[in-house]
CSV table of C-alpha atoms (C1' of nucleotides) in Angstrom, one decimal:
chain,number,residue,atom,x,y,z
A,13,MET,CA,25.1,7.7,133.9
A,14,ALA,CA,28.6,7.7,132.8
A,15,LYS,CA,31.1,10.1,134.2
A,16,ALA,CA,32.3,13.0,132.6
A,17,THR,CA,31.3,11.6,129.1
A,18,ASP,CA,27.6,12.5,127.3
A,19,GLY,CA,26.2,11.5,124.0
A,20,ASN,CA,29.8,11.8,123.1
A,21,GLY,CA,32.2,9.5,123.5
A,22,THR,CA,35.2,11.6,125.0
A,23,PRO,CA,35.1,13.1,128.8
A,24,VAL,CA,34.5,16.5,128.9
A,25,PRO,CA,37.2,18.0,129.9
A,26,GLN,CA,39.4,16.9,127.5
A,27,ARG,CA,36.5,18.1,124.6
A,28,LEU,CA,36.5,21.4,127.1
A,29,LEU,CA,40.4,22.0,126.1
A,30,ALA,CA,40.9,20.3,122.9
A,31,ALA,CA,37.7,23.2,121.6
A,32,ALA,CA,39.1,26.4,123.8
A,33,THR,CA,42.9,25.3,122.3
A,34,ARG,CA,41.5,25.6,118.8
A,35,LEU,CA,39.6,28.5,119.2
A,36,PHE,CA,42.5,30.1,121.3
A,37,ALA,CA,44.5,29.7,118.2
A,38,GLU,CA,42.5,30.4,116.2
A,39,HIS,CA,41.0,33.7,117.2
A,40,GLY,CA,43.8,34.5,120.0
A,41,TYR,CA,43.3,34.0,123.9
A,42,ASP,CA,41.3,37.4,124.4
A,43,ARG,CA,38.9,37.2,121.9
A,44,THR,CA,37.4,33.8,122.6
A,45,SER,CA,34.5,33.8,125.2
A,46,VAL,CA,34.3,31.1,127.9
A,47,GLN,CA,30.9,30.7,126.1
A,48,GLU,CA,32.1,30.2,122.6
A,49,ILE,CA,34.6,26.8,124.5
A,50,VAL,CA,31.2,25.8,126.3
A,51,GLU,CA,30.1,26.0,123.2
A,52,ALA,CA,32.3,24.6,120.7
A,53,ALA,CA,32.7,21.8,123.5
A,54,GLY,CA,28.2,21.0,123.9
A,55,VAL,CA,28.9,21.5,127.5
A,56,THR,CA,27.8,24.9,129.6
A,57,LYS,CA,29.4,27.5,132.1
A,58,GLY,CA,28.5,25.2,135.2
A,59,ALA,CA,31.0,22.1,133.2
A,60,LEU,CA,33.7,24.6,132.7
A,61,TYR,CA,34.2,25.4,136.3
A,62,HIS,CA,33.5,22.3,137.5
A,63,TYR,CA,36.8,21.0,136.1
A,64,PHE,CA,39.0,24.5,135.6
A,65,GLY,CA,39.3,26.8,138.2
A,66,SER,CA,39.2,30.2,135.1
A,67,LYS,CA,40.2,30.0,131.9
A,68,GLU,CA,43.5,30.9,132.6
A,69,ASP,CA,43.6,27.4,134.1
A,70,LEU,CA,42.8,25.9,130.6
A,71,LEU,CA,45.2,28.2,128.9
A,72,GLN,CA,47.7,26.9,131.2
A,73,GLU,CA,47.1,23.0,130.7
A,74,VAL,CA,47.2,23.3,126.8
A,75,TYR,CA,50.7,24.4,127.5
A,76,ALA,CA,51.5,22.4,130.5
A,77,ARG,CA,50.6,19.3,127.4
A,78,VAL,CA,52.9,20.5,125.1
A,79,LEU,CA,55.8,21.1,127.8
A,80,ARG,CA,55.6,17.4,128.8
A,81,LEU,CA,55.8,15.8,125.3
A,82,GLN,CA,58.4,17.8,123.6
A,83,GLN,CA,60.1,17.5,126.8
A,84,GLU,CA,59.8,13.4,126.8
A,85,ARG,CA,60.6,13.3,123.5
A,86,LEU,CA,64.3,15.4,124.0
A,87,ASP,CA,65.2,13.6,126.2
A,88,ALA,CA,64.2,10.4,124.7
A,89,TYR,CA,66.7,11.2,121.4
A,90,ALA,CA,68.9,13.0,123.9
A,91,ASN,CA,69.7,10.0,125.7
A,92,ALA,CA,70.1,7.9,122.7
A,93,GLU,CA,72.7,5.9,122.0
A,94,ALA,CA,74.1,7.4,118.9
A,95,PRO,CA,76.8,10.0,118.0
A,96,ILE,CA,76.7,13.0,119.2
A,97,GLU,CA,76.1,14.4,115.3
A,98,GLN,CA,73.2,11.8,114.8
A,99,ARG,CA,71.3,12.7,118.0
A,100,LEU,CA,71.0,16.9,117.3
A,101,ARG,CA,70.2,16.5,114.2
A,102,ASP,CA,67.7,14.1,115.9
A,103,ALA,CA,66.0,16.1,118.6
A,104,ALA,CA,66.3,18.6,116.1
A,105,ALA,CA,64.1,17.2,113.2
A,106,ASP,CA,61.6,15.8,116.0
A,107,VAL,CA,61.0,19.2,117.8
A,108,VAL,CA,60.3,20.3,114.3
A,109,VAL,CA,57.9,17.5,113.1
A,110,THR,CA,56.2,17.4,116.7
A,111,THR,CA,55.1,21.4,115.8
A,112,ILE,CA,53.9,21.4,113.4
A,113,GLU,CA,51.8,18.5,114.3
A,114,ASN,CA,51.0,20.8,116.8
A,115,LEU,CA,50.6,24.4,114.7
A,116,ASP,CA,47.8,25.3,117.5
A,117,ASP,CA,49.7,24.6,120.1
A,118,ALA,CA,52.7,26.3,119.0
A,119,SER,CA,50.6,29.2,117.9
A,120,ILE,CA,48.7,29.8,121.4
A,121,PHE,CA,52.0,29.1,123.0
A,122,PHE,CA,54.2,31.6,121.1
A,123,ARG,CA,51.3,34.5,121.1
A,124,SER,CA,49.5,33.8,124.3
A,125,MET,CA,51.8,33.1,126.8
A,126,HIS,CA,52.1,36.7,128.4
A,127,HIS,CA,48.2,36.4,128.9
A,128,LEU,CA,49.2,34.4,132.1
A,129,SER,CA,49.6,35.4,135.1
A,130,PRO,CA,52.8,36.7,136.8
A,131,GLU,CA,53.7,33.0,139.0
A,132,LYS,CA,51.7,30.8,136.3
A,133,ASN,CA,53.9,32.6,133.4
A,134,LYS,CA,57.2,31.4,135.2
A,135,GLN,CA,55.7,27.9,135.4
A,136,VAL,CA,55.9,27.5,131.9
A,137,ARG,CA,59.8,29.9,131.9
A,138,ILE,CA,61.3,27.0,134.1
A,139,GLU,CA,60.2,24.7,131.9
A,140,ARG,CA,60.3,25.8,128.8
A,141,ARG,CA,64.2,26.8,130.3
A,142,ARG,CA,64.8,22.9,131.1
A,143,TYR,CA,64.1,21.8,127.6
A,144,HIS,CA,66.3,25.0,126.4
A,145,GLU,CA,69.1,23.4,128.7
A,146,ARG,CA,69.0,20.2,127.7
A,147,PHE,CA,69.1,21.1,124.1
A,148,ARG,CA,72.3,23.6,124.8
A,149,ALA,CA,73.1,20.6,126.7
A,150,LEU,CA,73.7,18.6,123.3
A,151,ILE,CA,75.6,21.5,121.4
A,152,GLU,CA,78.2,22.6,123.6
A,153,GLU,CA,78.8,17.8,123.9
A,154,GLY,CA,79.4,18.3,120.5
A,155,GLN,CA,81.9,21.1,120.3
A,156,ARG,CA,84.4,19.6,123.0
A,157,ALA,CA,83.8,17.1,121.6
A,158,GLY,CA,85.4,18.9,118.2
A,159,VAL,CA,82.7,17.7,116.0
A,160,PHE,CA,80.6,21.1,116.5
A,161,SER,CA,82.2,24.7,115.6
A,162,GLU,CA,82.7,27.4,118.6
A,163,ALA,CA,82.8,29.8,116.9
A,164,THR,CA,78.9,30.8,118.1
A,165,PRO,CA,77.9,29.8,121.7
A,166,ALA,CA,76.0,27.6,122.3
A,167,ASP,CA,73.1,29.1,124.2
A,168,LEU,CA,72.1,31.4,120.9
A,169,VAL,CA,72.8,28.4,118.5
A,170,VAL,CA,69.9,27.3,120.7
A,171,ASP,CA,68.2,29.9,120.2
A,172,TYR,CA,68.7,30.2,116.3
A,173,HIS,CA,67.1,26.3,115.9
A,174,PHE,CA,63.7,27.5,118.4
A,175,GLY,CA,63.7,30.8,116.3
A,176,SER,CA,61.9,28.7,112.9
A,177,VAL,CA,60.6,26.3,115.1
A,178,HIS,CA,58.2,29.5,116.7
A,179,HIS,CA,57.9,30.7,113.4
A,180,LEU,CA,56.8,27.8,111.8
A,181,SER,CA,53.6,28.8,112.3
A,182,THR,CA,53.6,32.2,111.1
A,183,TRP,CA,54.7,30.0,107.9
A,184,TYR,CA,53.8,26.3,106.9
A,185,SER,CA,50.6,25.3,105.7
A,186,PRO,CA,50.2,21.1,105.2
A,187,ASP,CA,48.9,21.9,101.3
A,188,GLY,CA,52.2,23.6,100.5
A,189,PRO,CA,55.1,22.3,98.8
A,190,LEU,CA,57.0,20.7,101.8
A,191,SER,CA,55.8,17.1,103.9
A,192,GLN,CA,55.9,17.8,107.9
A,193,GLN,CA,59.2,15.4,107.3
A,194,GLU,CA,60.9,17.6,104.6
A,195,VAL,CA,60.8,20.7,106.7
A,196,ALA,CA,62.6,19.2,109.6
A,197,ASP,CA,65.3,17.6,107.8
A,198,HIS,CA,65.6,20.8,105.6
A,199,LEU,CA,65.6,23.3,109.3
A,200,ALA,CA,68.1,20.7,111.1
A,201,ASP,CA,70.4,20.4,108.2
A,202,LEU,CA,70.6,23.9,108.3
A,203,LEU,CA,71.5,23.9,112.2
A,204,LEU,CA,74.0,20.9,111.6
A,205,ARG,CA,75.5,23.0,108.0
A,206,ALA,CA,75.6,26.1,109.9
A,207,LEU,CA,77.6,23.7,113.4
A,208,ARG,CA,80.6,22.5,111.1
A,209,PRO,CA,83.7,23.4,112.4
B,137,MET,CA,47.7,77.4,120.7
B,138,ALA,CA,50.2,75.8,118.6
B,139,LYS,CA,49.0,73.3,116.1
B,140,ALA,CA,48.2,69.7,117.9
B,141,THR,CA,51.2,69.7,120.8
B,142,ASP,CA,50.2,70.9,123.9
B,143,GLY,CA,52.6,70.9,126.9
B,144,ASN,CA,54.9,69.0,125.6
B,145,GLY,CA,56.6,69.5,122.1
B,146,THR,CA,56.3,66.5,120.1
B,147,PRO,CA,52.6,66.3,118.7
B,148,VAL,CA,49.7,64.6,119.9
B,149,PRO,CA,49.3,61.7,116.6
B,150,GLN,CA,52.8,60.8,117.6
B,151,ARG,CA,52.7,60.4,121.3
B,152,LEU,CA,49.8,58.9,120.2
B,153,LEU,CA,52.0,55.5,118.8
B,154,ALA,CA,55.0,55.9,120.9
B,155,ALA,CA,52.4,55.2,124.7
B,156,ALA,CA,49.9,52.9,122.2
B,157,THR,CA,53.6,51.2,121.0
B,158,ARG,CA,55.2,51.1,124.5
B,159,LEU,CA,51.2,49.9,125.7
B,160,PHE,CA,50.8,47.3,123.4
B,161,ALA,CA,54.5,45.7,123.7
B,162,GLU,CA,53.9,45.7,127.2
B,163,HIS,CA,50.6,44.3,127.4
B,164,GLY,CA,49.4,43.1,124.8
B,165,TYR,CA,46.8,44.9,122.3
B,166,ASP,CA,43.7,43.1,123.7
B,167,ARG,CA,44.7,43.9,127.2
B,168,THR,CA,45.6,47.7,126.6
B,169,SER,CA,42.1,49.9,126.5
B,170,VAL,CA,42.3,53.1,124.8
B,171,GLN,CA,41.5,54.5,128.2
B,172,GLU,CA,45.1,53.9,129.1
B,173,ILE,CA,46.8,55.0,125.9
B,174,VAL,CA,45.0,58.7,126.2
B,175,GLU,CA,46.6,58.9,129.7
B,176,ALA,CA,49.7,58.0,128.6
B,177,ALA,CA,49.9,60.5,125.8
B,178,GLY,CA,48.1,63.2,128.0
B,179,VAL,CA,45.5,64.2,126.1
B,180,THR,CA,41.7,62.7,126.0
B,181,LYS,CA,39.8,59.6,123.6
B,182,GLY,CA,38.0,62.7,121.8
B,183,ALA,CA,42.1,63.4,121.0
B,184,LEU,CA,42.6,59.9,119.6
B,185,TYR,CA,39.0,59.2,117.4
B,186,HIS,CA,40.4,62.9,116.3
B,187,TYR,CA,43.4,61.5,114.7
B,188,PHE,CA,42.7,58.1,114.5
B,189,GLY,CA,40.1,56.4,113.1
B,190,SER,CA,39.6,53.2,116.0
B,191,LYS,CA,42.3,51.1,118.2
B,192,GLU,CA,42.8,49.1,114.8
B,193,ASP,CA,44.3,51.6,113.1
B,194,LEU,CA,46.7,52.2,115.5
B,195,LEU,CA,48.1,49.5,115.8
B,196,GLN,CA,48.1,49.0,111.7
B,197,GLU,CA,50.1,52.4,112.1
B,198,VAL,CA,52.6,50.5,114.2
B,199,TYR,CA,53.2,48.3,111.8
B,200,ALA,CA,53.5,50.6,108.9
B,201,ARG,CA,56.1,52.2,110.4
B,202,VAL,CA,58.5,49.3,111.1
B,203,LEU,CA,57.8,48.0,107.4
B,204,ARG,CA,58.6,50.6,105.1
B,205,LEU,CA,62.0,51.0,107.5
B,206,GLN,CA,63.5,47.8,107.2
B,207,GLN,CA,62.2,47.5,103.6
B,208,GLU,CA,64.4,50.5,103.0
B,209,ARG,CA,67.4,49.0,105.0
B,210,LEU,CA,66.9,45.7,103.0
B,211,ASP,CA,66.7,47.6,99.3
B,212,ALA,CA,70.2,49.7,100.4
B,213,TYR,CA,71.8,46.8,101.5
B,214,ALA,CA,71.0,44.9,98.7
B,215,ASN,CA,71.5,47.5,96.2
B,216,ALA,CA,74.8,48.1,97.6
B,217,GLU,CA,78.2,47.7,95.5
B,218,ALA,CA,80.2,44.1,97.3
B,219,PRO,CA,80.3,40.8,96.8
B,220,ILE,CA,76.9,38.5,97.0
B,221,GLU,CA,78.1,37.0,100.3
B,222,GLN,CA,78.9,40.6,101.8
B,223,ARG,CA,75.5,42.1,100.6
B,224,LEU,CA,73.7,39.4,102.6
B,225,ARG,CA,75.9,39.4,105.5
B,226,ASP,CA,75.2,42.8,106.1
B,227,ALA,CA,71.4,42.6,105.0
B,228,ALA,CA,71.1,39.8,108.0
B,229,ALA,CA,73.1,41.4,110.6
B,230,ASP,CA,71.1,44.6,110.5
B,231,VAL,CA,67.8,43.3,110.6
B,232,VAL,CA,68.7,41.9,113.4
B,233,VAL,CA,70.5,45.3,114.8
B,234,THR,CA,67.1,46.9,113.8
B,235,THR,CA,64.8,44.5,115.3
B,236,ILE,CA,66.7,44.7,118.6
B,237,GLU,CA,66.7,48.5,118.7
B,238,ASN,CA,62.8,48.4,118.0
B,239,LEU,CA,61.6,45.5,120.4
B,240,ASP,CA,58.7,46.6,121.0
B,241,ASP,CA,57.1,47.3,117.7
B,242,ALA,CA,59.1,43.5,117.0
B,243,SER,CA,56.7,42.2,119.9
B,244,ILE,CA,53.5,44.1,118.5
B,245,PHE,CA,54.5,42.8,115.0
B,246,PHE,CA,54.5,38.7,115.9
B,247,ARG,CA,52.2,38.7,118.7
B,248,SER,CA,49.5,40.8,117.6
B,249,MET,CA,49.1,40.6,113.4
B,250,HIS,CA,46.2,38.2,114.2
B,251,HIS,CA,44.4,40.9,115.9
B,252,LEU,CA,43.3,43.3,112.6
B,253,SER,CA,40.9,42.9,110.5
B,254,PRO,CA,41.1,40.2,107.4
B,255,GLU,CA,41.7,43.4,105.0
B,256,LYS,CA,43.9,45.2,107.0
B,257,ASN,CA,45.9,42.2,107.7
B,258,LYS,CA,46.3,40.8,103.6
B,259,GLN,CA,47.4,44.4,103.5
B,260,VAL,CA,50.4,44.0,106.4
B,261,ARG,CA,51.0,40.4,105.1
B,262,ILE,CA,51.6,42.2,101.4
B,263,GLU,CA,54.6,44.1,102.1
B,264,ARG,CA,55.8,41.7,104.1
B,265,ARG,CA,56.0,39.2,101.0
B,266,ARG,CA,58.1,41.9,99.6
B,267,TYR,CA,60.8,42.5,102.0
B,268,HIS,CA,60.5,38.3,102.5
B,269,GLU,CA,61.1,38.2,98.5
B,270,ARG,CA,63.9,40.7,98.5
B,271,PHE,CA,65.4,38.9,100.8
B,272,ARG,CA,65.1,35.5,99.1
B,273,ALA,CA,66.5,37.6,96.2
B,274,LEU,CA,69.6,37.8,97.2
B,275,ILE,CA,70.4,34.1,98.6
B,276,GLU,CA,69.4,32.7,95.5
B,277,GLU,CA,71.6,35.2,93.6
B,278,GLY,CA,74.1,33.8,95.5
B,279,GLN,CA,73.2,30.0,95.0
B,280,ARG,CA,73.2,31.0,90.8
B,281,ALA,CA,76.9,32.2,91.6
B,282,GLY,CA,77.7,29.1,93.4
B,283,VAL,CA,79.0,30.9,96.2
B,284,PHE,CA,75.9,29.1,98.1
B,285,SER,CA,75.0,25.8,98.7
B,286,GLU,CA,71.5,24.6,96.8
B,287,ALA,CA,71.1,22.1,99.2
B,288,THR,CA,68.2,24.2,100.3
B,289,PRO,CA,65.4,26.3,99.4
B,290,ALA,CA,66.0,29.9,99.5
B,291,ASP,CA,62.3,30.1,100.3
B,292,LEU,CA,62.9,27.8,104.3
B,293,VAL,CA,66.5,29.5,104.5
B,294,VAL,CA,64.9,32.8,104.8
B,295,ASP,CA,62.5,31.7,106.6
B,296,TYR,CA,64.9,30.3,108.6
B,297,HIS,CA,66.5,33.2,109.6
B,298,PHE,CA,63.9,35.3,109.8
B,299,GLY,CA,62.2,33.3,113.0
B,300,SER,CA,65.6,33.9,114.6
B,301,VAL,CA,64.9,37.6,114.6
B,302,HIS,CA,61.1,36.7,115.1
B,303,HIS,CA,62.4,35.2,118.4
B,304,LEU,CA,64.8,37.5,119.5
B,305,SER,CA,61.6,39.4,121.4
B,306,THR,CA,61.4,36.2,123.4
B,307,TRP,CA,64.9,36.6,124.5
B,308,TYR,CA,67.1,38.7,124.2
B,309,SER,CA,68.1,41.3,126.7
B,310,PRO,CA,70.3,44.6,126.8
B,311,ASP,CA,71.1,43.6,130.2
B,312,GLY,CA,73.0,39.8,128.5
B,313,PRO,CA,75.9,39.2,127.7
B,314,LEU,CA,75.2,40.3,124.1
B,315,SER,CA,75.4,43.6,122.7
B,316,GLN,CA,73.0,43.8,119.5
B,317,GLN,CA,76.2,44.0,117.2
B,318,GLU,CA,77.7,41.0,118.8
B,319,VAL,CA,74.4,39.0,118.3
B,320,ALA,CA,74.0,40.8,115.0
B,321,ASP,CA,77.2,39.0,113.5
B,322,HIS,CA,76.9,35.6,115.2
B,323,LEU,CA,73.0,35.1,113.5
B,324,ALA,CA,74.4,36.5,110.2
B,325,ASP,CA,76.9,34.0,110.7
B,326,LEU,CA,74.9,30.6,111.3
B,327,LEU,CA,73.3,31.4,108.3
B,328,LEU,CA,76.6,32.7,106.1
B,329,ARG,CA,77.5,28.8,107.5
B,330,ALA,CA,74.7,27.1,106.7
B,331,LEU,CA,74.9,28.2,103.3
B,332,ARG,CA,78.7,27.4,102.9
B,333,PRO,CA,78.5,24.7,99.9
C,16,DG,C1',16.1,-4.3,149.5
C,17,DA,C1',14.7,0.2,150.5
C,18,DT,C1',15.6,3.6,152.7
C,19,DC,C1',18.8,7.9,153.8
C,20,DA,C1',22.9,10.8,153.5
C,21,DC,C1',26.1,12.2,150.5
C,22,DA,C1',29.2,13.5,146.5
C,23,DT,C1',29.6,14.1,141.9
C,24,DA,C1',28.5,16.5,137.2
C,25,DC,C1',26.4,19.7,135.1
C,26,DC,C1',23.0,23.6,134.2
C,27,DG,C1',21.6,28.4,133.3
C,28,DA,C1',19.9,33.0,135.0
C,29,DC,C1',22.0,36.7,137.4
C,30,DT,C1',25.5,40.1,137.9
C,31,DG,C1',29.6,43.3,139.2
C,32,DG,C1',32.7,45.7,136.1
C,33,DT,C1',34.9,47.0,131.6
C,34,DT,C1',35.3,48.7,127.2
C,35,DA,C1',35.3,50.7,122.1
C,36,DG,C1',33.7,54.5,120.2
C,37,DT,C1',30.2,58.2,120.2
C,38,DC,C1',28.4,62.7,120.4
C,39,DT,C1',28.1,67.4,122.2
C,40,DG,C1',30.5,71.8,123.0
C,41,DC,C1',34.2,74.8,124.6
C,42,DC,C1',38.6,76.9,122.9
C,43,DG,C1',41.4,80.0,120.8
C,44,DG,C1',43.7,81.3,116.7
C,45,DG,C1',43.4,83.1,112.1
D,1,DC,C1',33.2,84.5,113.2
D,2,DC,C1',34.7,79.8,111.6
D,3,DC,C1',37.1,75.4,112.0
D,4,DG,C1',40.7,72.4,113.4
D,5,DG,C1',41.6,70.4,117.3
D,6,DC,C1',40.4,68.7,121.9
D,7,DA,C1',37.7,67.4,126.3
D,8,DG,C1',34.7,64.2,128.4
D,9,DA,C1',30.3,61.9,129.5
D,10,DC,C1',27.6,59.2,127.3
D,11,DT,C1',25.7,54.9,125.6
D,12,DA,C1',25.7,49.8,124.4
D,13,DA,C1',27.5,45.7,124.1
D,14,DC,C1',30.5,42.3,126.3
D,15,DC,C1',32.3,38.6,129.6
D,16,DA,C1',34.5,36.4,133.3
D,17,DG,C1',33.1,34.2,136.9
D,18,DT,C1',29.2,33.2,140.9
D,19,DC,C1',25.3,30.8,142.9
D,20,DG,C1',21.5,27.3,143.6
D,21,DG,C1',19.0,23.8,142.0
D,22,DT,C1',18.4,19.8,139.5
D,23,DA,C1',19.5,14.9,138.4
D,24,DT,C1',22.3,10.7,138.9
D,25,DG,C1',25.0,7.4,141.5
D,26,DT,C1',27.0,5.2,145.3
D,27,DG,C1',27.7,3.3,150.1
D,28,DA,C1',26.5,2.4,154.5
D,29,DT,C1',22.3,1.3,157.8
D,30,DC,C1',18.3,-1.5,158.7
DNA sequence: GATCACATACCGACTGGTTAGTCTGCCGGG
DNA sequence: CCCGGCAGACTAACCAGTCGGTATGTGATC
């Protein structure tokens, strides 16, 4: 038999992760039983506990994936060759787009983080902090250069923007009047407008 | 014995609600057992199920209280006698202050809403929508008057601001460098600055 | 190229513990 | 004497994680 696949083509660990992501987002972490996850993935508990140490590990893996992705993208935009205004706008819009593209991950992220054990929670917070600080550095760079207002501490500006990103999973619907890109452009625009000197 | 009080002075239903609020915020709705709630309130299950139909009713009551409070305050600021810029700024800052003052309620609100049954969830959404629309009306009024930019749809501006409010429970700490009022002023300022024509 | 040893991948019944909600009954004041 | 207000034991259901077992693949040895 091929390694860890089954009738379906995709490997079992990934199928489990995908099923867990969908179910966690739909019913919440605590309301999703391990039994439901393995059924949705077409395997049994034995398979899950063969690849993952616990139900919590599954949740942490969802986080880890999202964080890696977002950090990579932020770094790419932040380190690009362009005026600071442009780099911040691109980064701010991109995080909106990728969040919308992974709305399930986003809602899990913000609703279920406190379900992680203290150590794993700490780990996630550290990664989040790195992301936050890279973003803040962009704003401070613009403030020093005089293109952004210094009326508001950069930290607060970051939280202001991420608040709106965080909030997306509450209200954004692909069936709504605005496309992903339109929402992203508007939100980035609001940020840049708020930062005008 | 006096009616519904016990050794403590405050009535049992309120004690239950207060205990539930604190515990829900601390450990999450699902992780809080009914047993823990009644112990924290100094009563037993008999008392809880005497006053509340279910654990879920307790959660809904927390929501209802917060919503009533916020709606009242918004109406007061929105209908005041002042230029639209001032009214929006006051309302935007006030919602930040009252949210910080009730951070427990806020984190419950945004983390546990999906634990409510469909009917109760619908009820809460209806109330939230009313709040959202009153706020939006303020922005549209300013846009029509020409004092706010029309570059962004008012709906989106509302979600942008509420995103940051929503997000407060994630990062705000009373021990931090900023007081409630300072945060509120900064966030309201960011909103108004973003809306400059 | 047949056999053996061992590992990987998975199955599914079982266990120990927890939980929301029920129900019977006591107790004291009006 | 009756009823609101509450106590607390009880139940029925559920659930994460375990564990012994099976099947298939892989590499070494003769």
